[in-house]
PDB file of N, CA, C and O in Angstrom:
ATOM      1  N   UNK Z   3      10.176  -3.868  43.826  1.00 53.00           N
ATOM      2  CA  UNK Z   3      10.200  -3.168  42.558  1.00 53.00           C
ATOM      3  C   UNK Z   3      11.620  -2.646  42.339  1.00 53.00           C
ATOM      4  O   UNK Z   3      12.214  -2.053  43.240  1.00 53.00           O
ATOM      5  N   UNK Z   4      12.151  -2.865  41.165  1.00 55.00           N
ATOM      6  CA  UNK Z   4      13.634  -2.541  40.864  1.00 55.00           C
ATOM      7  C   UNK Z   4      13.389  -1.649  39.966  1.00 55.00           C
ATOM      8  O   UNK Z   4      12.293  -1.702  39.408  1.00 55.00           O
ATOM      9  N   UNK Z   5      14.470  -0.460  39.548  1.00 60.00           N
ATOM     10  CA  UNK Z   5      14.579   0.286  38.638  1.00 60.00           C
ATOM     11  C   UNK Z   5      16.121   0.293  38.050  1.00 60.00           C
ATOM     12  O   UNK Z   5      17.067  -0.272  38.599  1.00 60.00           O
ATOM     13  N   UNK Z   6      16.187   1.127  36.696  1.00 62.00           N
ATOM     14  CA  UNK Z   6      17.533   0.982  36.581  1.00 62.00           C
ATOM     15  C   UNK Z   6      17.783   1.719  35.565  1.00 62.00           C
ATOM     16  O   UNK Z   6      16.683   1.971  35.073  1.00 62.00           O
ATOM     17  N   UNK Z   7      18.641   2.243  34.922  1.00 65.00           N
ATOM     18  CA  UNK Z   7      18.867   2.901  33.507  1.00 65.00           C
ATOM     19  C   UNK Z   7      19.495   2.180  32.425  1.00 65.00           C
ATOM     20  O   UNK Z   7      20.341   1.293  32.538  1.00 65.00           O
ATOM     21  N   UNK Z   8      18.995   2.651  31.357  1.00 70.00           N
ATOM     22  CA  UNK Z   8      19.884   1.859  29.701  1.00 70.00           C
ATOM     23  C   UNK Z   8      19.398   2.348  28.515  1.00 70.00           C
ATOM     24  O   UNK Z   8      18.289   2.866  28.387  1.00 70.00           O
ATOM     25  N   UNK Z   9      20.136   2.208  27.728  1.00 74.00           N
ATOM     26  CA  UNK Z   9      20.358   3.153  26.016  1.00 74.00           C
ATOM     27  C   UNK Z   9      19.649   2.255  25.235  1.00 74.00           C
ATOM     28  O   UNK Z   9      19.094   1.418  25.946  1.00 74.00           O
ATOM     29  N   UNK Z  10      19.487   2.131  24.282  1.00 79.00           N
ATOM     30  CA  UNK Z  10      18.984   1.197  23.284  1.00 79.00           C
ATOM     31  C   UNK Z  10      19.975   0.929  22.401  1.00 79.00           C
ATOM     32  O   UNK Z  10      20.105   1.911  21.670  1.00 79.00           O
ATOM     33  N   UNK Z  11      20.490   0.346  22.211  1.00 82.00           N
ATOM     34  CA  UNK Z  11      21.569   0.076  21.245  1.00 82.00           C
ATOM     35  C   UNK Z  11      21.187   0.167  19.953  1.00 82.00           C
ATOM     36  O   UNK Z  11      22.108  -0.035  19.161  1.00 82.00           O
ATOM     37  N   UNK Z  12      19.657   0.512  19.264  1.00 85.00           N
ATOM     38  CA  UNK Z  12      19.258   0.298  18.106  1.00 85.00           C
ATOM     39  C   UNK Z  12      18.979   2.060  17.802  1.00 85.00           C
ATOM     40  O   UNK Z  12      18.584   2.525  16.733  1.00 85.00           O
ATOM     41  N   UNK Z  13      19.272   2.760  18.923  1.00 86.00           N
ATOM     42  CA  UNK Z  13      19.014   4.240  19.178  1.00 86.00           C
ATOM     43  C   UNK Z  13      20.216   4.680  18.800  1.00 86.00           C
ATOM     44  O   UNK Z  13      21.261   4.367  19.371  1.00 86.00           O
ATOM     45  N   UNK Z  14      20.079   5.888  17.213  1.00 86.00           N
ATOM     46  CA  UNK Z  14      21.287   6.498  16.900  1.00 86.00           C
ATOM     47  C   UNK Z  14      20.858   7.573  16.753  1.00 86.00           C
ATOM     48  O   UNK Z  14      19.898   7.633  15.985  1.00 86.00           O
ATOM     49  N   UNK Z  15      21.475   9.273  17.573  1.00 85.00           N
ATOM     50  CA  UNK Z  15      21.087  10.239  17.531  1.00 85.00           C
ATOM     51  C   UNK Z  15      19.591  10.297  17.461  1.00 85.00           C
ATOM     52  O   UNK Z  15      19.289  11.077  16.558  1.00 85.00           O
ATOM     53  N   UNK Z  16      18.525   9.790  18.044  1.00 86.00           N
ATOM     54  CA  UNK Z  16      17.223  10.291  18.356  1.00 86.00           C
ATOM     55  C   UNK Z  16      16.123   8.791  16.859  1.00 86.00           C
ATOM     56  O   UNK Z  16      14.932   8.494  16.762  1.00 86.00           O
ATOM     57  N   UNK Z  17      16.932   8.492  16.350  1.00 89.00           N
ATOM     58  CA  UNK Z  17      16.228   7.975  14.935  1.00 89.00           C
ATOM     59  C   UNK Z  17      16.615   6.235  15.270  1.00 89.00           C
ATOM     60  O   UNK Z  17      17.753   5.775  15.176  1.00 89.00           O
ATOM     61  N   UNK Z  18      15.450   5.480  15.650  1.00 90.00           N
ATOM     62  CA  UNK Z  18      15.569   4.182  15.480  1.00 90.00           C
ATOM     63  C   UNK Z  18      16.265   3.155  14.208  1.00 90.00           C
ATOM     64  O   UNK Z  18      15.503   3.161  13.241  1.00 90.00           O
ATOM     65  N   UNK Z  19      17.035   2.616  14.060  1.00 89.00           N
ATOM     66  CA  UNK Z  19      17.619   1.867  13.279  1.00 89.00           C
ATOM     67  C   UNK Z  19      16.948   0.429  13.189  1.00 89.00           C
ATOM     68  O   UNK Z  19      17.114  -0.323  12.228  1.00 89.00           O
ATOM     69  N   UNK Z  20      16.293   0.181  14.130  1.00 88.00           N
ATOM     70  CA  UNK Z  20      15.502  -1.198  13.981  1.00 88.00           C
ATOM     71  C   UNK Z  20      14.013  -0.906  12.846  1.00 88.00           C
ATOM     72  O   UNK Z  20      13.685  -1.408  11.771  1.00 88.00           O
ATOM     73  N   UNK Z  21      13.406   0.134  13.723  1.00 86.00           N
ATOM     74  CA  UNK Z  21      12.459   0.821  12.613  1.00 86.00           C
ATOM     75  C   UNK Z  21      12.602   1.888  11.835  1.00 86.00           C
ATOM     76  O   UNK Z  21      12.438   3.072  12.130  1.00 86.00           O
ATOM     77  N   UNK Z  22      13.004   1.277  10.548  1.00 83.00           N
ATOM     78  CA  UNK Z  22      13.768   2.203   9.865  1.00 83.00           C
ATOM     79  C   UNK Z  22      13.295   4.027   9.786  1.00 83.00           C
ATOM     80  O   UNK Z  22      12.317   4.503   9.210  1.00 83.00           O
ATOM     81  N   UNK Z  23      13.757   4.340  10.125  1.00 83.00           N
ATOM     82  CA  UNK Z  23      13.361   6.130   9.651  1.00 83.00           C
ATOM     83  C   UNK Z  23      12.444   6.698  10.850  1.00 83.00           C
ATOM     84  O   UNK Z  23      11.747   7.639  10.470  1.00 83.00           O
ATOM     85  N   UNK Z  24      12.316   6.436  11.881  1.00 90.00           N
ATOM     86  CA  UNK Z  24      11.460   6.742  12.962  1.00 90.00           C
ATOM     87  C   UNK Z  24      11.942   7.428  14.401  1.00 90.00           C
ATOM     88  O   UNK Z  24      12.579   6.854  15.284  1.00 90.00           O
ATOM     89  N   UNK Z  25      11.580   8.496  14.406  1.00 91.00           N
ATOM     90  CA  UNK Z  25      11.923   8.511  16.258  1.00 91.00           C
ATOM     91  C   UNK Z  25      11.955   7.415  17.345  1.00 91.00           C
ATOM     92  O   UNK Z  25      11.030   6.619  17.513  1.00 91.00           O
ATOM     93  N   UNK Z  26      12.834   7.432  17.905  1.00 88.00           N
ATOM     94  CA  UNK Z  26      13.121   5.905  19.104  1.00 88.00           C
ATOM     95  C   UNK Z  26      12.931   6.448  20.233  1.00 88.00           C
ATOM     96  O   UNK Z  26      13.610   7.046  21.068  1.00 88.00           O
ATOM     97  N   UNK Z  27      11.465   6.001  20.048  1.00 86.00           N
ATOM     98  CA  UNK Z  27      10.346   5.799  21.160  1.00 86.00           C
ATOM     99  C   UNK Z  27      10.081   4.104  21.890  1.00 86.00           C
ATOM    100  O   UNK Z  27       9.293   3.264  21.454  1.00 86.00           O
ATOM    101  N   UNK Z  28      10.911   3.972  22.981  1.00 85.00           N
ATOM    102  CA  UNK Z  28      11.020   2.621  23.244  1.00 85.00           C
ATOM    103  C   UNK Z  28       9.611   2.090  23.995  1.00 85.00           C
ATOM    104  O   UNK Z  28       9.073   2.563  24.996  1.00 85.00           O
ATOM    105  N   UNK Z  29       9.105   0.683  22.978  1.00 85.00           N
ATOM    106  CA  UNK Z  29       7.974  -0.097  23.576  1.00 85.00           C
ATOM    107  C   UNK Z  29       6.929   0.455  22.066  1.00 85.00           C
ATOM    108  O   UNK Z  29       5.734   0.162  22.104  1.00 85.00           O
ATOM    109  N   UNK Z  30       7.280   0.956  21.263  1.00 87.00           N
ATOM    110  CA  UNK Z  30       6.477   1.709  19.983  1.00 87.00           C
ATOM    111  C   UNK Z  30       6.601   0.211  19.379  1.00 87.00           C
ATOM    112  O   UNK Z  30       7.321  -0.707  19.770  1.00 87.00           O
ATOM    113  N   UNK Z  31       5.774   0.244  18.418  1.00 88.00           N
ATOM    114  CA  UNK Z  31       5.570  -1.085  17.401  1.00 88.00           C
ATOM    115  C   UNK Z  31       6.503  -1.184  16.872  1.00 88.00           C
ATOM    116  O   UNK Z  31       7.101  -0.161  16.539  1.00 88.00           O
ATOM    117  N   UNK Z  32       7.024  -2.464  16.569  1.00 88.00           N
ATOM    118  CA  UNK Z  32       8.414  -2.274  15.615  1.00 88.00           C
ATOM    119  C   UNK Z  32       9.789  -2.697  16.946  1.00 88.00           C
ATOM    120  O   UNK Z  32      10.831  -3.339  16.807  1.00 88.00           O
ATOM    121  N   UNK Z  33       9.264  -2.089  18.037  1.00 86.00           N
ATOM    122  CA  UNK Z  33      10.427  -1.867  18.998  1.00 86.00           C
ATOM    123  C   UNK Z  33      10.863  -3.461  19.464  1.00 86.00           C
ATOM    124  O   UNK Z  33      10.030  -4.358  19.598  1.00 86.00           O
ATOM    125  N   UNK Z  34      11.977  -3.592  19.629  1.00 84.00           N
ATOM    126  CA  UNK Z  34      12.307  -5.125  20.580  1.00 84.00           C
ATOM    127  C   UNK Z  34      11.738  -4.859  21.924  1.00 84.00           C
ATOM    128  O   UNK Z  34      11.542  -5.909  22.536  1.00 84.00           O
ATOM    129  N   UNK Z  35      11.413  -3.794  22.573  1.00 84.00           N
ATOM    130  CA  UNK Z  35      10.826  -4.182  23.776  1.00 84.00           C
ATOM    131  C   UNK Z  35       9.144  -4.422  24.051  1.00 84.00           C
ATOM    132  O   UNK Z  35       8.456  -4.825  24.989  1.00 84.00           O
ATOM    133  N   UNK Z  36       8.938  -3.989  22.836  1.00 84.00           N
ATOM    134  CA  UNK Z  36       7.188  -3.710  22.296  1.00 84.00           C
ATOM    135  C   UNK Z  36       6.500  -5.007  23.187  1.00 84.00           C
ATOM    136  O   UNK Z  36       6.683  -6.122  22.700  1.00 84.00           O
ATOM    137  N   UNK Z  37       5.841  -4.936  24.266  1.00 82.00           N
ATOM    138  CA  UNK Z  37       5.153  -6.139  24.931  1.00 82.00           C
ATOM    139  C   UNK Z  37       5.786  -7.182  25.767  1.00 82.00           C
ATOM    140  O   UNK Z  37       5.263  -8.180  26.261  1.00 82.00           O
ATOM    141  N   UNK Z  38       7.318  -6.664  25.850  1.00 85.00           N
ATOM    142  CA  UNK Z  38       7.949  -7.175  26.870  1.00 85.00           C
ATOM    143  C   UNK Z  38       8.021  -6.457  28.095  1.00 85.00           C
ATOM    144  O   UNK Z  38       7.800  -7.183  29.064  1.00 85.00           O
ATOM    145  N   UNK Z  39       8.213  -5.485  28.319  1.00 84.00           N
ATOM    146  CA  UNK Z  39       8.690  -4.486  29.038  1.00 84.00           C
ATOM    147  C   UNK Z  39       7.311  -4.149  30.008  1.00 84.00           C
ATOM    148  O   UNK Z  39       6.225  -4.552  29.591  1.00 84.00           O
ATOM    149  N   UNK Z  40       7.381  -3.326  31.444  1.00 86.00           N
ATOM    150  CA  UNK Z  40       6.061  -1.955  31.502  1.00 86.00           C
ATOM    151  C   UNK Z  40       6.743  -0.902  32.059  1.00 86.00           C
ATOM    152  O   UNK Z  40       7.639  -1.009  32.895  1.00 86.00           O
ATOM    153  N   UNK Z  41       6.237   0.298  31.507  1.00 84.00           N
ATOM    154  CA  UNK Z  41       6.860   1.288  31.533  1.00 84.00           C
ATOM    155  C   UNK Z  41       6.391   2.241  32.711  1.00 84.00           C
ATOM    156  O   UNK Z  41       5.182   2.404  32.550  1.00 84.00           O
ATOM    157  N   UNK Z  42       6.841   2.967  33.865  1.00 86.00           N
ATOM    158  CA  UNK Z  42       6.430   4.153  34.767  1.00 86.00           C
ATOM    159  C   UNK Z  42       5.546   4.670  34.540  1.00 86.00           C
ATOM    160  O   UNK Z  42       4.697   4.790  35.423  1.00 86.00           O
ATOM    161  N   UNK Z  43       5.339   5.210  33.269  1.00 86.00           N
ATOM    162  CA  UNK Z  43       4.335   6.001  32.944  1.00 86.00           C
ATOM    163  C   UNK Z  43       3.657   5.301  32.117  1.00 86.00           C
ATOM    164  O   UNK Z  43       4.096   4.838  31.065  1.00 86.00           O
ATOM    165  N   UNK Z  44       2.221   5.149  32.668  1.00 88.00           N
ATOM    166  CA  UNK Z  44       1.218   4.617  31.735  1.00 88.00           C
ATOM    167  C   UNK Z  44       0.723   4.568  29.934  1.00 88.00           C
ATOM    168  O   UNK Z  44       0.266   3.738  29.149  1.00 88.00           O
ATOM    169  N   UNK Z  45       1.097   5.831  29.923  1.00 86.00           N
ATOM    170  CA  UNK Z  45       1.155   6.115  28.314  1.00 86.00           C
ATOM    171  C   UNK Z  45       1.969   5.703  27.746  1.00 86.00           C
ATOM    172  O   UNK Z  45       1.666   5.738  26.553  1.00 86.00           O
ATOM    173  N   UNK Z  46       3.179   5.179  27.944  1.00 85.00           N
ATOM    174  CA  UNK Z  46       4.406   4.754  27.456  1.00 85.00           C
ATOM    175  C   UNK Z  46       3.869   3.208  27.481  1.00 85.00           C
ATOM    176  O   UNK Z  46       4.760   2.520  26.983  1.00 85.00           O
ATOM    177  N   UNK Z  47       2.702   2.354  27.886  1.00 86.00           N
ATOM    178  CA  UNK Z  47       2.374   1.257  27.885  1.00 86.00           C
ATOM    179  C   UNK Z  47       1.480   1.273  26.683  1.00 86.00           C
ATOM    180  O   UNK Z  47       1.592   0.642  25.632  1.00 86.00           O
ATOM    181  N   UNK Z  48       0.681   2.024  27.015  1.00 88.00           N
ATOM    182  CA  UNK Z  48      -0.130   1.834  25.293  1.00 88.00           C
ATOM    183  C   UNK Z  48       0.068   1.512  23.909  1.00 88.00           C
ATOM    184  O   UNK Z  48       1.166   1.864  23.478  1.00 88.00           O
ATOM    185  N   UNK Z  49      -0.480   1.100  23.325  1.00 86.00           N
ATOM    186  CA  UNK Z  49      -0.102   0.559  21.542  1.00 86.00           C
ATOM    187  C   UNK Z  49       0.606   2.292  20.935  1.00 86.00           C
ATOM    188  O   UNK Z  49      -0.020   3.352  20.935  1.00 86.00           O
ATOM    189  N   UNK Z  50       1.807   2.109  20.553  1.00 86.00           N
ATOM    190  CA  UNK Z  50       2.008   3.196  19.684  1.00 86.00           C
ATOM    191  C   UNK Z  50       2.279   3.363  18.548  1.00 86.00           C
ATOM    192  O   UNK Z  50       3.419   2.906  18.634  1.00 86.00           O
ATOM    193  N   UNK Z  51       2.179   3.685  17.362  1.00 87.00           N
ATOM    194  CA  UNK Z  51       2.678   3.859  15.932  1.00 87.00           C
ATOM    195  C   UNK Z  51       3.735   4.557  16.196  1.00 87.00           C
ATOM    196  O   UNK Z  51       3.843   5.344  17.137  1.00 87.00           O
ATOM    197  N   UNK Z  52       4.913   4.191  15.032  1.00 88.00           N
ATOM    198  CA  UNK Z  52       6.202   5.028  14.917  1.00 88.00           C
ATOM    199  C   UNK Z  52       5.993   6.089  14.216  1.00 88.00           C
ATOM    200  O   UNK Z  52       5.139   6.138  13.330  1.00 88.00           O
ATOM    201  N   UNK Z  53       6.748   7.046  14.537  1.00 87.00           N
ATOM    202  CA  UNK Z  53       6.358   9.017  14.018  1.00 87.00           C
ATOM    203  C   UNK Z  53       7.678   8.581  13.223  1.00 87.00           C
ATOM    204  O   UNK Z  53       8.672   8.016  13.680  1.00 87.00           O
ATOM    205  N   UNK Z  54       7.406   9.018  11.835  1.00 89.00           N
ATOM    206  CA  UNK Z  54       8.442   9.892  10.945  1.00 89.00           C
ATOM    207  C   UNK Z  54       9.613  10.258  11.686  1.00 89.00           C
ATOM    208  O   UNK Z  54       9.131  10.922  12.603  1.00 89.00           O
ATOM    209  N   UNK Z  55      10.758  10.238  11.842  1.00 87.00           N
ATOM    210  CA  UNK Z  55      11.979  11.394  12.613  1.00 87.00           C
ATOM    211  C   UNK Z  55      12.245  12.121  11.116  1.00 87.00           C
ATOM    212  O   UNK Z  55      12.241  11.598  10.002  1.00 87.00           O
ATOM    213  N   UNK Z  56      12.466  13.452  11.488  1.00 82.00           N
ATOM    214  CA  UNK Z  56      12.487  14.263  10.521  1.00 82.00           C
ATOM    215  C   UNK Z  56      14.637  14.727  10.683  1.00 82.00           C
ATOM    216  O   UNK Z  56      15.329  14.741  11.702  1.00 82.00           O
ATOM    217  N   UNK Z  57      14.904  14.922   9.707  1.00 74.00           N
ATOM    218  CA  UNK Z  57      16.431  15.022   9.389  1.00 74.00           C
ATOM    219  C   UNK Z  57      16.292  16.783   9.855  1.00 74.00           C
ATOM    220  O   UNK Z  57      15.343  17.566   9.801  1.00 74.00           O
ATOM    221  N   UNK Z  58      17.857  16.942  10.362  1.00 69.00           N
ATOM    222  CA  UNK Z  58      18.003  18.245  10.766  1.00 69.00           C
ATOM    223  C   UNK Z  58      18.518  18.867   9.833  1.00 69.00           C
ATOM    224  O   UNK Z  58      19.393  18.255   9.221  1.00 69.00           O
ATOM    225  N   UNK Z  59      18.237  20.065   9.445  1.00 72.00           N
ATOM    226  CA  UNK Z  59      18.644  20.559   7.908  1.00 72.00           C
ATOM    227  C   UNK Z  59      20.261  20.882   8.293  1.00 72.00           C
ATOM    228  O   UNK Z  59      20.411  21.240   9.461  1.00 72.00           O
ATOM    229  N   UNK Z  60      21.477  20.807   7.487  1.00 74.00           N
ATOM    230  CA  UNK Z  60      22.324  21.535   7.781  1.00 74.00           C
ATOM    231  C   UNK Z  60      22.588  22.742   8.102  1.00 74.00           C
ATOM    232  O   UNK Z  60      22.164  23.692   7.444  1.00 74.00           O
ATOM    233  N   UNK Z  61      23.617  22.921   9.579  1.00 75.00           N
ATOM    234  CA  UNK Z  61      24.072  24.309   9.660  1.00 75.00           C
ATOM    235  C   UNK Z  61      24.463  24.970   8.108  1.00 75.00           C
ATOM    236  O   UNK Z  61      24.939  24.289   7.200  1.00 75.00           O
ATOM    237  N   UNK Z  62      24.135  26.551   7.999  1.00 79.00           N
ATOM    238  CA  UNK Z  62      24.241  26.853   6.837  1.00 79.00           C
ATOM    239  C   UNK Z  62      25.904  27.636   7.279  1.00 79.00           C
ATOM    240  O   UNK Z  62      26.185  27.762   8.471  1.00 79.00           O
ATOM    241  N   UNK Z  63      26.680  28.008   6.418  1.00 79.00           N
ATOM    242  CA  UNK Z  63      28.046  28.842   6.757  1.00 79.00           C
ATOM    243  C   UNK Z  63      27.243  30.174   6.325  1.00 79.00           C
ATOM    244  O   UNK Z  63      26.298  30.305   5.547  1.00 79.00           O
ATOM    245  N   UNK Z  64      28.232  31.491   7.410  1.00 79.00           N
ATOM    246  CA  UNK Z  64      27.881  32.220   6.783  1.00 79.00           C
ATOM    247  C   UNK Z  64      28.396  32.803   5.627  1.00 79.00           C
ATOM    248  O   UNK Z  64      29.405  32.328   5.105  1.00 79.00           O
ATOM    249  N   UNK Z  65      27.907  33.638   5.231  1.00 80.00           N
ATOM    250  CA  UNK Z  65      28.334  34.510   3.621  1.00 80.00           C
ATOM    251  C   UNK Z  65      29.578  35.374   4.360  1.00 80.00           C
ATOM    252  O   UNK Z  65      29.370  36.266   5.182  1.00 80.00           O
ATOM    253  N   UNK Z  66      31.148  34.861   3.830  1.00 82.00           N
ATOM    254  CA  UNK Z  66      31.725  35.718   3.553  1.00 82.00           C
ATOM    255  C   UNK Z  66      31.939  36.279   3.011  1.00 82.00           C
ATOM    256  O   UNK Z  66      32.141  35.760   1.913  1.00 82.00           O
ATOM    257  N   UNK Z  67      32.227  38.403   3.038  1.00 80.00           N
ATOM    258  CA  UNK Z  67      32.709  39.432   2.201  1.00 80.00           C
ATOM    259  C   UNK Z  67      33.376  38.970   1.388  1.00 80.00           C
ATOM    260  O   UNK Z  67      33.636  37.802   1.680  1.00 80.00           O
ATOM    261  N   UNK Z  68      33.959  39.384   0.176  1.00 78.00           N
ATOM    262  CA  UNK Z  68      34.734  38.852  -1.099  1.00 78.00           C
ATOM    263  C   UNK Z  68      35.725  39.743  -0.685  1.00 78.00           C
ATOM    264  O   UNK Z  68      35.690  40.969  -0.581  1.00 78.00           O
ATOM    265  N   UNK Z  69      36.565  38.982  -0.476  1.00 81.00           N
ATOM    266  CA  UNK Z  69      38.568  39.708   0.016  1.00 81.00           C
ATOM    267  C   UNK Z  69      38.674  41.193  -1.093  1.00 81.00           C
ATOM    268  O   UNK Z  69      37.981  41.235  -2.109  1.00 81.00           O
ATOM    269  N   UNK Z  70      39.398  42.064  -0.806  1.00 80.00           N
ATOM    270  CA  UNK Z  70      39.075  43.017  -1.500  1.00 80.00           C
ATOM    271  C   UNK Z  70      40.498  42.717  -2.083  1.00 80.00           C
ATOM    272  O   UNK Z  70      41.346  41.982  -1.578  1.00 80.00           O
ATOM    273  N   UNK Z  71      40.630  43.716  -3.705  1.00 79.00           N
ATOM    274  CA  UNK Z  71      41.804  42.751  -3.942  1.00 79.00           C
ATOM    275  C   UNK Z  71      42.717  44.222  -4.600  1.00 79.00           C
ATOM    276  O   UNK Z  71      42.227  44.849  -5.538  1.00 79.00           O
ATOM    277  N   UNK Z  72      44.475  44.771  -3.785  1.00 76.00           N
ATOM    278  CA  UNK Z  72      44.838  45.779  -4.076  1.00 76.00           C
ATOM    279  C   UNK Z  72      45.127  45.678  -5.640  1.00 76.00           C
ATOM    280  O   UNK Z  72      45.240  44.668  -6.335  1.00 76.00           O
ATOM    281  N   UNK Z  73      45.257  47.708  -6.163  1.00 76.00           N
ATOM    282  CA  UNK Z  73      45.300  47.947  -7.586  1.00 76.00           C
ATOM    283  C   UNK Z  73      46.670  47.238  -7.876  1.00 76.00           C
ATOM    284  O   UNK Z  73      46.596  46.833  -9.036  1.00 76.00           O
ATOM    285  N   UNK Z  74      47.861  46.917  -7.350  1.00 70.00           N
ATOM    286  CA  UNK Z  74      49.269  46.947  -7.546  1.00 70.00           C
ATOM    287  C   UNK Z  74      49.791  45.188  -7.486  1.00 70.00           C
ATOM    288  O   UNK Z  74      50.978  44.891  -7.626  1.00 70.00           O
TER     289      UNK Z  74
END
């Protein structure tokens, strides 16, 4: 039994690019490894539907004071 590590190349910041708009959950429907692969953990073998990935709202800035402005 061999093991080994690797990225998905279709994996950008957490959101699959192969399936458009989805969390990259590798071996999920849609996936290039979907029925090729078996995974350590059993659940990661099962049929999965792709979840929505939801967008991170922007950092907000905070509110700066309004410069105070001299009489002269």
């Amino acid at each position: 039994m061999s093991s080994g590590a690797w990225s998905c190349p279709h994996d950008l910041d957490g959101v699959c690019q192969r399936v458009q708009g989805a969390v990259c959950e590798p071996g999920m429907r849609g996936c290039v490894l979907e029925g090729k692969v078996r995974f350590a953990r059993e659940e990661m073998n099962l049929p999965r539907k792709p979840v929505k990935a939801v967008k991170p709202e922007p950092a907000k800035k905070p509110v700066q004071p309004p410069k105070r402005r001299l009489p002269f």
